[in-house]
Short mmCIF file of C-alpha atoms in Angstrom, two decimals:
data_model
loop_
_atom_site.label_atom_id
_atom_site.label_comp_id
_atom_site.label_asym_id
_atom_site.label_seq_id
_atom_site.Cartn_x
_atom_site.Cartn_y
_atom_site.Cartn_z
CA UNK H 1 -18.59 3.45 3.80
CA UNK H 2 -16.92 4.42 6.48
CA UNK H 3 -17.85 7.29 9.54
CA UNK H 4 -16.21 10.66 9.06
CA UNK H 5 -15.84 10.02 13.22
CA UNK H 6 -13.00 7.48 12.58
CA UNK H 7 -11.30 9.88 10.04
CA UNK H 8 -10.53 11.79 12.81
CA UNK H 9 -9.18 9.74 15.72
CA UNK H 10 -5.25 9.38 15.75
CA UNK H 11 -4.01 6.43 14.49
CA UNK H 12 -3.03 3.58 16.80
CA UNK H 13 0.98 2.07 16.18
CA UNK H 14 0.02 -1.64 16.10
CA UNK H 15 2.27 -2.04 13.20
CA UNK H 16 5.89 -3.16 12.54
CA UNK H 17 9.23 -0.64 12.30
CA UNK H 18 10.27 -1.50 8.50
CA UNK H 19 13.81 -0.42 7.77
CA UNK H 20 14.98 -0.52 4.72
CA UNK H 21 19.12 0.01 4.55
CA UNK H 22 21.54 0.98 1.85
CA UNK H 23 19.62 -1.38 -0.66
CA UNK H 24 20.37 -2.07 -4.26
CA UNK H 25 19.05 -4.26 -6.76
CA UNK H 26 19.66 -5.42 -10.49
CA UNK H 27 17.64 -7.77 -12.85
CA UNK H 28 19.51 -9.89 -14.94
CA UNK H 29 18.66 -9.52 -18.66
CA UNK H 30 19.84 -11.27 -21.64
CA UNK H 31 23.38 -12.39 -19.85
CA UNK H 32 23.71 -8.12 -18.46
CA UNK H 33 22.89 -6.40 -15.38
CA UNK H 34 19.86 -3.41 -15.17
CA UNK H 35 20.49 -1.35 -11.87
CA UNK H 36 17.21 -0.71 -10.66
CA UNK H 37 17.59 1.01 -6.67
CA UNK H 38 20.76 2.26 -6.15
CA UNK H 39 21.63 2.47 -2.11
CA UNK H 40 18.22 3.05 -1.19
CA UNK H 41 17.73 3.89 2.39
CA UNK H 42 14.36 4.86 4.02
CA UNK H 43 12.35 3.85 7.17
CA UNK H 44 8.90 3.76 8.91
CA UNK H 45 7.98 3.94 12.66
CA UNK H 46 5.46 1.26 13.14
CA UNK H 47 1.87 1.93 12.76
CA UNK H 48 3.70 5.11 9.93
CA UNK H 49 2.21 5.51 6.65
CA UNK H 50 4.97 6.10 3.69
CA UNK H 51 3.37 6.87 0.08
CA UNK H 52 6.59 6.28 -2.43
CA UNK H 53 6.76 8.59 -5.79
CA UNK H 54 9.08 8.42 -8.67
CA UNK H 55 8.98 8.18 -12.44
CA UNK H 56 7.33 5.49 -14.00
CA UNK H 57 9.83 2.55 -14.19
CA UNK H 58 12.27 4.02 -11.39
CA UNK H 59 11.97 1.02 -9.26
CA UNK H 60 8.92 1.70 -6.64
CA UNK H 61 7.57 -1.41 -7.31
CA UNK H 62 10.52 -3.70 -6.97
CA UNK H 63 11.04 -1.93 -3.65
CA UNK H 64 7.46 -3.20 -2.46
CA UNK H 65 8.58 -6.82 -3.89
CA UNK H 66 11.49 -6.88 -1.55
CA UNK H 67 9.55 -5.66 1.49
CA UNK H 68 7.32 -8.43 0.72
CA UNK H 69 9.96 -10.78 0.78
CA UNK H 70 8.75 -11.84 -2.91
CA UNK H 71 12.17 -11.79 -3.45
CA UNK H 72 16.01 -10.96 -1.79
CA UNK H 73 17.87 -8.03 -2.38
CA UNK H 74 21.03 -8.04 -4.38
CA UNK H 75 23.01 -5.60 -1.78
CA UNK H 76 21.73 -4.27 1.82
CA UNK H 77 19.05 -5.51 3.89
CA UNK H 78 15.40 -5.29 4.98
CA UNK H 79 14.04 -5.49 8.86
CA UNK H 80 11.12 -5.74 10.20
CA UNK H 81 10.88 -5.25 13.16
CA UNK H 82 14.63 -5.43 13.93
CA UNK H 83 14.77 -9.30 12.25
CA UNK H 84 15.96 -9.28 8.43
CA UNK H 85 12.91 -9.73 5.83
CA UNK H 86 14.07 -13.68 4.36
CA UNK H 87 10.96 -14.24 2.79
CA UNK H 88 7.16 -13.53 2.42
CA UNK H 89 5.16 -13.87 5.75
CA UNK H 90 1.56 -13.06 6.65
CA UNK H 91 2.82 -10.38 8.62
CA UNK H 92 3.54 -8.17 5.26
CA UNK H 93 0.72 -8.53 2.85
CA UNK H 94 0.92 -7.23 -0.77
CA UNK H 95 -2.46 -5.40 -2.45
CA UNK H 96 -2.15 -4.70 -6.09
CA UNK H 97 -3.10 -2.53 -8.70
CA UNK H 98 -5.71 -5.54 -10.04
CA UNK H 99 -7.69 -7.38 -7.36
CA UNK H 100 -6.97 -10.94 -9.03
CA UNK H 101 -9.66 -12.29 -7.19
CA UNK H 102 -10.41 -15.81 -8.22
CA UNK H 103 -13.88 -15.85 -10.46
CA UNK H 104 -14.92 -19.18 -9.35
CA UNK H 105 -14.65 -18.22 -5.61
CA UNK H 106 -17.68 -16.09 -3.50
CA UNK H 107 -16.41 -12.70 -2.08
CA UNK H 108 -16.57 -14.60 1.41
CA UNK H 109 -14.13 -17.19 0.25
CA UNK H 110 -11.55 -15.03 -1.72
CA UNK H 111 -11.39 -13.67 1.37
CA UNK H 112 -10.58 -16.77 3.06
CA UNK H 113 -7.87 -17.80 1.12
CA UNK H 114 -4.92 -16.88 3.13
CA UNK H 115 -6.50 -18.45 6.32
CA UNK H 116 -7.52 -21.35 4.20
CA UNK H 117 -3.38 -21.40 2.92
CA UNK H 118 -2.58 -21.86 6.78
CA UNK H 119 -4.86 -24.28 7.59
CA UNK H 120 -6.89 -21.59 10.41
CA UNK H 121 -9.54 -21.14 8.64
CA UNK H 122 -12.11 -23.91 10.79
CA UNK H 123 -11.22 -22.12 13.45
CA UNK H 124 -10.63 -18.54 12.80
CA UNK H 125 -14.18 -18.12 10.19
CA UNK H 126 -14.92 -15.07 12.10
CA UNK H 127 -11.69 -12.99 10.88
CA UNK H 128 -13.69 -13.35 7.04
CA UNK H 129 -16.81 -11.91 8.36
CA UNK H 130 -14.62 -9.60 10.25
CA UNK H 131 -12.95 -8.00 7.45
CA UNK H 132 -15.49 -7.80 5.37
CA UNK H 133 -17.15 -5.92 7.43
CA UNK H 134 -14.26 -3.24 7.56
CA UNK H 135 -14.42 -2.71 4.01
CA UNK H 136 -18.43 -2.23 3.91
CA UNK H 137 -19.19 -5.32 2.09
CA UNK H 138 -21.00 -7.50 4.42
CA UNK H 139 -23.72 -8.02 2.17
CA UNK H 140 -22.01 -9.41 -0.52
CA UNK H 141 -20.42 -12.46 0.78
CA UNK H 142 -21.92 -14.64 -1.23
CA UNK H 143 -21.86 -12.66 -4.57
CA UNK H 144 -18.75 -13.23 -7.20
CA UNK H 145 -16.65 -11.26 -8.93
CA UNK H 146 -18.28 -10.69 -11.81
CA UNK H 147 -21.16 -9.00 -9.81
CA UNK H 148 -18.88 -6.98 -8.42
CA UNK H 149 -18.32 -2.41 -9.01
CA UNK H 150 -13.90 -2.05 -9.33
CA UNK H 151 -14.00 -0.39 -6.62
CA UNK H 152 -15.93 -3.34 -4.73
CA UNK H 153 -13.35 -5.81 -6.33
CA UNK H 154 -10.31 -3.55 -5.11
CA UNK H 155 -12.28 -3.69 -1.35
CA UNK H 156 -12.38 -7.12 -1.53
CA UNK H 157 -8.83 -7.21 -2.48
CA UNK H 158 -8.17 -5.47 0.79
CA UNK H 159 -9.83 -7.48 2.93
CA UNK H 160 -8.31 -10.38 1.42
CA UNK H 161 -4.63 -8.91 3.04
CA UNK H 162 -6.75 -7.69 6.35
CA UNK H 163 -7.94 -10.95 7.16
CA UNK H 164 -4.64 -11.70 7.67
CA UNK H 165 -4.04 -8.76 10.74
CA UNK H 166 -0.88 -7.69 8.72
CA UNK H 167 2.01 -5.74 10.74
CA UNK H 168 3.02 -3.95 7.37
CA UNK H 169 0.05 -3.63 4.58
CA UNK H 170 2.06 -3.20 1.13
CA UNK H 171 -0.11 -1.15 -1.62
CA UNK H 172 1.31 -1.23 -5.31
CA UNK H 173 -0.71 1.53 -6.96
CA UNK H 174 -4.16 -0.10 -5.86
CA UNK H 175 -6.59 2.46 -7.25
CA UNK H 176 -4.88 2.88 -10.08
CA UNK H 177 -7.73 1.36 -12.14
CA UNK H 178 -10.46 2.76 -10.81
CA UNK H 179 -12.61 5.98 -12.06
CA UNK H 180 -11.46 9.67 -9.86
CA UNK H 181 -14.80 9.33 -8.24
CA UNK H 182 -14.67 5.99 -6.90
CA UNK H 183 -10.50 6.75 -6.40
CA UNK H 184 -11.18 9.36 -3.95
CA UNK H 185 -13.39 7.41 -2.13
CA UNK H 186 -11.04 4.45 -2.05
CA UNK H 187 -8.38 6.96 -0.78
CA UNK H 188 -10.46 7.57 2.34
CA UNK H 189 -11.40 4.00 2.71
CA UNK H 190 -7.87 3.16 3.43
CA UNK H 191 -7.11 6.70 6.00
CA UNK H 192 -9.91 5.17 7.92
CA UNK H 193 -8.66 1.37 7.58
CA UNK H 194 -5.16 2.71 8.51
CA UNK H 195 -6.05 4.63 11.32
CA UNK H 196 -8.68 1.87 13.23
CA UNK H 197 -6.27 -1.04 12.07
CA UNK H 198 -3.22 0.39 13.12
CA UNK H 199 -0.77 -1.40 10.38
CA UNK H 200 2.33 0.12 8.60
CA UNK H 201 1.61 0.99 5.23
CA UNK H 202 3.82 1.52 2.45
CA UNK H 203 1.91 2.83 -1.17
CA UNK H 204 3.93 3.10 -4.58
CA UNK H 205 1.62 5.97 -6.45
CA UNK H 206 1.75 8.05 -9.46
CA UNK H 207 -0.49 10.53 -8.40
CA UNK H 208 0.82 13.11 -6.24
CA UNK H 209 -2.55 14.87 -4.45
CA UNK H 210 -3.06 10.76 -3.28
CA UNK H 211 0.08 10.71 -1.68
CA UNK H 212 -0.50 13.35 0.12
CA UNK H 213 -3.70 13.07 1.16
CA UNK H 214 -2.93 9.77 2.58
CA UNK H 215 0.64 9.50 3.61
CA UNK H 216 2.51 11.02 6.61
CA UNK H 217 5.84 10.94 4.76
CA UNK H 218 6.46 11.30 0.77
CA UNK H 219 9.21 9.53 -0.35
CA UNK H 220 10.41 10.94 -3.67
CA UNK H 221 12.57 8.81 -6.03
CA UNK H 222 14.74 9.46 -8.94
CA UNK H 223 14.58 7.87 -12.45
CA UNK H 224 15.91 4.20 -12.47
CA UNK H 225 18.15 3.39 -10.72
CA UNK H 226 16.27 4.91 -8.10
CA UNK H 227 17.92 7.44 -5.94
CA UNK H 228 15.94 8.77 -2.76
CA UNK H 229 15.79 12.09 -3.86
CA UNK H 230 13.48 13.12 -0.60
CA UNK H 231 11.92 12.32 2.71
CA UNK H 232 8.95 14.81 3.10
CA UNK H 233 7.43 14.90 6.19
CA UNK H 234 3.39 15.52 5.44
CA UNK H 235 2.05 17.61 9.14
CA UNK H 236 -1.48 18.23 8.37
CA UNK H 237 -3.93 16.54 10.35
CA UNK H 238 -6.62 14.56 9.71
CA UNK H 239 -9.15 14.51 7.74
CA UNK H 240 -7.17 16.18 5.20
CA UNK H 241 -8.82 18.85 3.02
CA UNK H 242 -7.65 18.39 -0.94
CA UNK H 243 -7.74 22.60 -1.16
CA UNK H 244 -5.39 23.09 2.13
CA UNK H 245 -2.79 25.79 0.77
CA UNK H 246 -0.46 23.12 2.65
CA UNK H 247 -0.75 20.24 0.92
CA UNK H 248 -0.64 22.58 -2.36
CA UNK H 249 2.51 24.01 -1.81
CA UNK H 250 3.54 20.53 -0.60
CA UNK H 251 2.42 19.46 -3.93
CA UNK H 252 4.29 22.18 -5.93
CA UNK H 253 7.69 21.21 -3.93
CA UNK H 254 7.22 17.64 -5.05
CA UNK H 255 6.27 18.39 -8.28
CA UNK H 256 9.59 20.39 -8.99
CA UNK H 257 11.39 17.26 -7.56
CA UNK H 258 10.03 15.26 -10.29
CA UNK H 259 10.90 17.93 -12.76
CA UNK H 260 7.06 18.57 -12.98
CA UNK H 261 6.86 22.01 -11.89
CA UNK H 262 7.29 23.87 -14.69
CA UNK H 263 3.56 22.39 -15.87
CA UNK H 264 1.73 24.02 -12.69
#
């Protein structure tokens, strides 16, 4: 677990400028076309963390894919860093809602895998112990996944992509899975990983109080194809309180965006 000390130091821009600009997207289905972002443009300042809401289904998630580089976009373009996003690199690594960590494999060497993929992992062992270490979980190198809490799976998970000293850490709905107790803990796992680590970070969420507890912009999208709808700057400071009649009103605001509102 991590020091309520580190909560509160400023976080350090080690990470990447991401822009995305003007992009849209379809999926071909059955021989026809389903829009899914329609001239979608947003950006984040490197070492910026961006929490993305929308309807279920709007399109979040594809958005993450193309950051990735998982796959191109249909119109517009991606940049990181100024130089247009062609593919996947280790410099943008994807953590998703399940761990998929491979049963067979110790926590120490699911860990290892994208070092082991480059052929660095001989001589760059101590980056494993390294990460594990961020995430609290040391002592459970050598256990497997099976012995493993969710929440312990999903920390493993992110350690897998920190291993990898990513410019831009992608999060698709991560804690998702896990119980509210063990969420909220996770949520303050990754301020503090953010803020030592220094990476871009762009979570796709449901849950609105997570966005904004974590995220120095909220952007809001409309149903599919998604529409930015709004860029909502998020000022409170760190460590953020849940009560803070900020982030409530914040909430409220968002809320109405999503047609919500009328339930609070």
């Amino acid at each position: 677990m991590v020091s309520a000390v580190a909560l509160k130091q400023p976080p350090q821009a080690a990470g990447a400028a991401l822009d995305v600009v003007d992009v849209s997207h379809h999926f071909d289905i059955d021989g026809n076309e389903l829009p899914v972002l329609d001239h979608v443009t947003l950006s984040a300042k490197p070492g910026e963390f961006v929490a993305l809401l929308g309807p279920s289904g709007c399109g979040k998630s594809t958005l993450l894919r193309l950051v990735a580089g998982l796959e191109p976009p249909r119109a517009g373009r991606l940049l990181e860093d100024g130089r247009v996003i062609t593919g996947p690199h280790p410099s943008r690594v994807v953590v998703f809602q399940d761990p998929t960590l491979f049963p067979w494999r110790t926590v120490w060497k699911n860990v290892a895998l994208g070092l082991e993929a480059q052929g660095i992992l001989k001589s760059e062992r101590h980056r494993v112990d390294a990460a594990l270490a961020l995430v609290g979980l040391s002592g459970f190198a050598n256990a497997y996944p099976h012995q493993l809490s969710g929440g312990m799976a999903q920390r493993v998970s992110l350690a897998r992509a920190l291993v990898n000293d990513p410019d831009i850490l992608v999060l698709d709905e991560p804690l998702g899975k896990l119980d509210s107790l063990t969420r909220l803990s996770m949520q303050t796992e990754i301020v503090s990983l953010w803020q030592r680590q220094g990476f871009t970070t762009l979570l796709v969420t449901h849950d609105v109080e997570e966005a904004l507890f974590l995220a120095q912009h909220v952007v809001v999208f409309s149903e599919r194809p998604a529409k930015l709808k709004a860029d909502i700057a998020v000022e409170a400071p760190y460590p953020r309180h849940r009560g803070d009649p900020y982030l409530a009103d914040l909430r409220r605001q968002i809320l109405g965006l999503l047609g919500l509102d009328a339930t609070w």
